[in-house]
């Protein structure tokens, strides 16, 4: 349970950095508390998308992983971020990613920040 909480906090931190750095990734809310709760919910949604959908997409695009020497990972991460944005819109969360290239850059930022946070934060169950 502690590991799940740590990963969710790391995802929320990584998403916050992407929202802060990129103008076309938006998170709106009336107050800081509303924004923080929305960010946690989006982090949970992002984690759910990465656990359920990403492995299927990676298996289906495995030949492209080999062909591009893994660079297709940037595209897969961007698609997961766009899917999270779409689902967030459907469940009425105020998180939006505007455009594919913004999603590619956002996915890269989220990957780097998430990796750095996972190095710093404890990884125990």
PDB file of C-alpha atoms in Angstrom:
ATOM      1  CA  UNK A   1       0.000   0.000   0.000  1.00  0.00           C
ATOM      2  CA  UNK A   2       2.863   2.348   0.813  1.00  0.00           C
ATOM      3  CA  UNK A   3       4.394   1.665  -2.613  1.00  0.00           C
ATOM      4  CA  UNK A   4       1.099   2.598  -4.323  1.00  0.00           C
ATOM      5  CA  UNK A   5       0.940   5.836  -2.349  1.00  0.00           C
ATOM      6  CA  UNK A   6       4.545   6.722  -3.186  1.00  0.00           C
ATOM      7  CA  UNK A   7       3.982   6.069  -6.887  1.00  0.00           C
ATOM      8  CA  UNK A   8       0.814   8.169  -6.893  1.00  0.00           C
ATOM      9  CA  UNK A   9       2.606  11.062  -5.193  1.00  0.00           C
ATOM     10  CA  UNK A  10       5.489  10.761  -7.678  1.00  0.00           C
ATOM     11  CA  UNK A  11       3.028  10.788 -10.597  1.00  0.00           C
ATOM     12  CA  UNK A  12       1.255  13.823  -9.134  1.00  0.00           C
ATOM     13  CA  UNK A  13       4.578  15.635  -8.730  1.00  0.00           C
ATOM     14  CA  UNK A  14       5.622  14.775 -12.283  1.00  0.00           C
ATOM     15  CA  UNK A  15       2.259  15.917 -13.657  1.00  0.00           C
ATOM     16  CA  UNK A  16       2.543  19.152 -11.652  1.00  0.00           C
ATOM     17  CA  UNK A  17       5.945  19.878 -13.184  1.00  0.00           C
ATOM     18  CA  UNK A  18       4.563  19.255 -16.684  1.00  0.00           C
ATOM     19  CA  UNK A  19       1.603  21.565 -15.992  1.00  0.00           C
ATOM     20  CA  UNK A  20       4.001  24.194 -14.644  1.00  0.00           C
ATOM     21  CA  UNK A  21       6.425  24.007 -17.602  1.00  0.00           C
ATOM     22  CA  UNK A  22       4.021  23.663 -20.533  1.00  0.00           C
ATOM     23  CA  UNK A  23       1.305  26.202 -21.271  1.00  0.00           C
ATOM     24  CA  UNK A  24      -0.754  23.757 -23.318  1.00  0.00           C
ATOM     25  CA  UNK A  25      -1.151  21.295 -20.446  1.00  0.00           C
ATOM     26  CA  UNK A  26      -3.750  22.888 -18.213  1.00  0.00           C
ATOM     27  CA  UNK A  27      -5.073  22.155 -14.762  1.00  0.00           C
ATOM     28  CA  UNK A  28      -7.758  24.555 -13.617  1.00  0.00           C
ATOM     29  CA  UNK A  29      -9.519  24.988 -10.327  1.00  0.00           C
ATOM     30  CA  UNK A  30     -10.991  27.581  -8.010  1.00  0.00           C
ATOM     31  CA  UNK A  31      -8.463  27.161  -5.221  1.00  0.00           C
ATOM     32  CA  UNK A  32      -5.145  25.509  -4.513  1.00  0.00           C
ATOM     33  CA  UNK A  33      -6.890  22.694  -2.628  1.00  0.00           C
ATOM     34  CA  UNK A  34      -9.165  22.005  -5.599  1.00  0.00           C
ATOM     35  CA  UNK A  35      -6.161  21.962  -7.934  1.00  0.00           C
ATOM     36  CA  UNK A  36      -4.248  19.620  -5.612  1.00  0.00           C
ATOM     37  CA  UNK A  37      -7.148  17.189  -5.324  1.00  0.00           C
ATOM     38  CA  UNK A  38      -7.657  17.266  -9.092  1.00  0.00           C
ATOM     39  CA  UNK A  39      -3.942  16.617  -9.559  1.00  0.00           C
ATOM     40  CA  UNK A  40      -4.075  13.585  -7.235  1.00  0.00           C
ATOM     41  CA  UNK A  41      -7.126  12.223  -9.085  1.00  0.00           C
ATOM     42  CA  UNK A  42      -5.416  12.755 -12.454  1.00  0.00           C
ATOM     43  CA  UNK A  43      -2.296  11.012 -11.101  1.00  0.00           C
ATOM     44  CA  UNK A  44      -4.444   8.040 -10.076  1.00  0.00           C
ATOM     45  CA  UNK A  45      -6.072   8.037 -13.501  1.00  0.00           C
ATOM     46  CA  UNK A  46      -2.659   8.289 -15.209  1.00  0.00           C
ATOM     47  CA  UNK A  47      -1.386   5.374 -13.147  1.00  0.00           C
ATOM     48  CA  UNK A  48      -4.460   3.336 -14.033  1.00  0.00           C
ATOM     49  CA  UNK A  49      -4.008   4.053 -17.742  1.00  0.00           C
ATOM     50  CA  UNK A  50      -0.320   3.092 -17.517  1.00  0.00           C
ATOM     51  CA  UNK A  51      -1.129  -0.165 -15.730  1.00  0.00           C
ATOM     52  CA  UNK A  52      -4.052  -1.266 -17.918  1.00  0.00           C
ATOM     53  CA  UNK A  53      -3.511   0.160 -21.393  1.00  0.00           C
ATOM     54  CA  UNK A  54       0.227   0.769 -21.802  1.00  0.00           C
ATOM     55  CA  UNK A  55       1.318  -2.915 -21.677  1.00  0.00           C
ATOM     56  CA  UNK A  56      -1.209  -3.810 -24.380  1.00  0.00           C
ATOM     57  CA  UNK A  57       0.007  -0.967 -26.600  1.00  0.00           C
ATOM     58  CA  UNK A  58       3.637  -1.956 -26.008  1.00  0.00           C
ATOM     59  CA  UNK A  59       2.959  -5.561 -27.022  1.00  0.00           C
ATOM     60  CA  UNK A  60       1.094  -4.479 -30.150  1.00  0.00           C
ATOM     61  CA  UNK A  61       3.868  -2.070 -31.167  1.00  0.00           C
ATOM     62  CA  UNK A  62       6.795  -4.324 -30.258  1.00  0.00           C
ATOM     63  CA  UNK A  63       8.134  -4.456 -33.850  1.00  0.00           C
ATOM     64  CA  UNK A  64       8.230  -0.652 -33.849  1.00  0.00           C
ATOM     65  CA  UNK A  65      10.178  -0.711 -30.565  1.00  0.00           C
ATOM     66  CA  UNK A  66      12.822  -2.826 -32.273  1.00  0.00           C
ATOM     67  CA  UNK A  67      12.763  -0.838 -35.508  1.00  0.00           C
ATOM     68  CA  UNK A  68      13.090   2.563 -33.793  1.00  0.00           C
ATOM     69  CA  UNK A  69      15.465   1.337 -31.059  1.00  0.00           C
ATOM     70  CA  UNK A  70      12.936   2.302 -28.403  1.00  0.00           C
ATOM     71  CA  UNK A  71      12.165   5.826 -29.577  1.00  0.00           C
ATOM     72  CA  UNK A  72       8.540   4.793 -30.095  1.00  0.00           C
ATOM     73  CA  UNK A  73       8.342   4.898 -26.287  1.00  0.00           C
ATOM     74  CA  UNK A  74       7.998   8.687 -26.561  1.00  0.00           C
ATOM     75  CA  UNK A  75       4.953   8.232 -28.786  1.00  0.00           C
ATOM     76  CA  UNK A  76       3.436   5.590 -26.493  1.00  0.00           C
ATOM     77  CA  UNK A  77       3.931   7.867 -23.454  1.00  0.00           C
ATOM     78  CA  UNK A  78       2.343  10.761 -25.369  1.00  0.00           C
ATOM     79  CA  UNK A  79      -0.644   8.590 -26.268  1.00  0.00           C
ATOM     80  CA  UNK A  80      -1.060   7.552 -22.617  1.00  0.00           C
ATOM     81  CA  UNK A  81      -1.021  11.230 -21.591  1.00  0.00           C
ATOM     82  CA  UNK A  82      -3.580  12.103 -24.271  1.00  0.00           C
ATOM     83  CA  UNK A  83      -5.758   9.174 -23.184  1.00  0.00           C
ATOM     84  CA  UNK A  84      -5.536  10.389 -19.581  1.00  0.00           C
ATOM     85  CA  UNK A  85      -6.573  13.870 -20.717  1.00  0.00           C
ATOM     86  CA  UNK A  86      -9.533  12.437 -22.638  1.00  0.00           C
ATOM     87  CA  UNK A  87     -10.708  10.264 -19.741  1.00  0.00           C
ATOM     88  CA  UNK A  88     -10.249  13.189 -17.322  1.00  0.00           C
ATOM     89  CA  UNK A  89     -12.562  15.224 -19.538  1.00  0.00           C
ATOM     90  CA  UNK A  90     -15.127  12.435 -19.502  1.00  0.00           C
ATOM     91  CA  UNK A  91     -15.119  12.217 -15.672  1.00  0.00           C
ATOM     92  CA  UNK A  92     -15.227  16.032 -15.379  1.00  0.00           C
ATOM     93  CA  UNK A  93     -11.685  16.648 -14.116  1.00  0.00           C
ATOM     94  CA  UNK A  94     -10.184  19.951 -15.206  1.00  0.00           C
ATOM     95  CA  UNK A  95      -7.029  18.526 -16.816  1.00  0.00           C
ATOM     96  CA  UNK A  96      -6.351  18.970 -20.527  1.00  0.00           C
ATOM     97  CA  UNK A  97      -3.466  18.308 -22.899  1.00  0.00           C
ATOM     98  CA  UNK A  98      -3.674  20.272 -26.130  1.00  0.00           C
ATOM     99  CA  UNK A  99      -2.093  18.530 -29.094  1.00  0.00           C
ATOM    100  CA  UNK A 100       0.139  15.581 -29.845  1.00  0.00           C
ATOM    101  CA  UNK A 101       3.505  17.385 -29.699  1.00  0.00           C
ATOM    102  CA  UNK A 102       2.621  18.910 -26.367  1.00  0.00           C
ATOM    103  CA  UNK A 103       1.822  15.394 -25.175  1.00  0.00           C
ATOM    104  CA  UNK A 104       5.202  14.133 -26.447  1.00  0.00           C
ATOM    105  CA  UNK A 105       7.061  16.858 -24.566  1.00  0.00           C
ATOM    106  CA  UNK A 106       4.818  16.413 -21.521  1.00  0.00           C
ATOM    107  CA  UNK A 107       5.386  12.654 -21.560  1.00  0.00           C
ATOM    108  CA  UNK A 108       9.145  13.231 -21.679  1.00  0.00           C
ATOM    109  CA  UNK A 109       8.994  15.671 -18.757  1.00  0.00           C
ATOM    110  CA  UNK A 110       6.773  13.318 -16.741  1.00  0.00           C
ATOM    111  CA  UNK A 111       9.099  10.382 -17.402  1.00  0.00           C
ATOM    112  CA  UNK A 112      12.225  12.270 -16.292  1.00  0.00           C
ATOM    113  CA  UNK A 113      10.630  13.829 -13.205  1.00  0.00           C
ATOM    114  CA  UNK A 114       8.927  10.580 -12.223  1.00  0.00           C
ATOM    115  CA  UNK A 115      12.229   8.710 -12.544  1.00  0.00           C
ATOM    116  CA  UNK A 116      13.998  11.316 -10.392  1.00  0.00           C
ATOM    117  CA  UNK A 117      11.281  11.168  -7.736  1.00  0.00           C
ATOM    118  CA  UNK A 118      11.352   7.370  -7.679  1.00  0.00           C
ATOM    119  CA  UNK A 119      15.104   7.535  -7.045  1.00  0.00           C
ATOM    120  CA  UNK A 120      14.595   9.876  -4.076  1.00  0.00           C
ATOM    121  CA  UNK A 121      11.385   8.452  -2.587  1.00  0.00           C
ATOM    122  CA  UNK A 122      11.361   5.119  -0.739  1.00  0.00           C
ATOM    123  CA  UNK A 123      10.243   2.038  -2.661  1.00  0.00           C
ATOM    124  CA  UNK A 124       8.984  -0.288   0.062  1.00  0.00           C
ATOM    125  CA  UNK A 125       5.690  -2.193   0.330  1.00  0.00           C
TER     126      UNK A 125
END
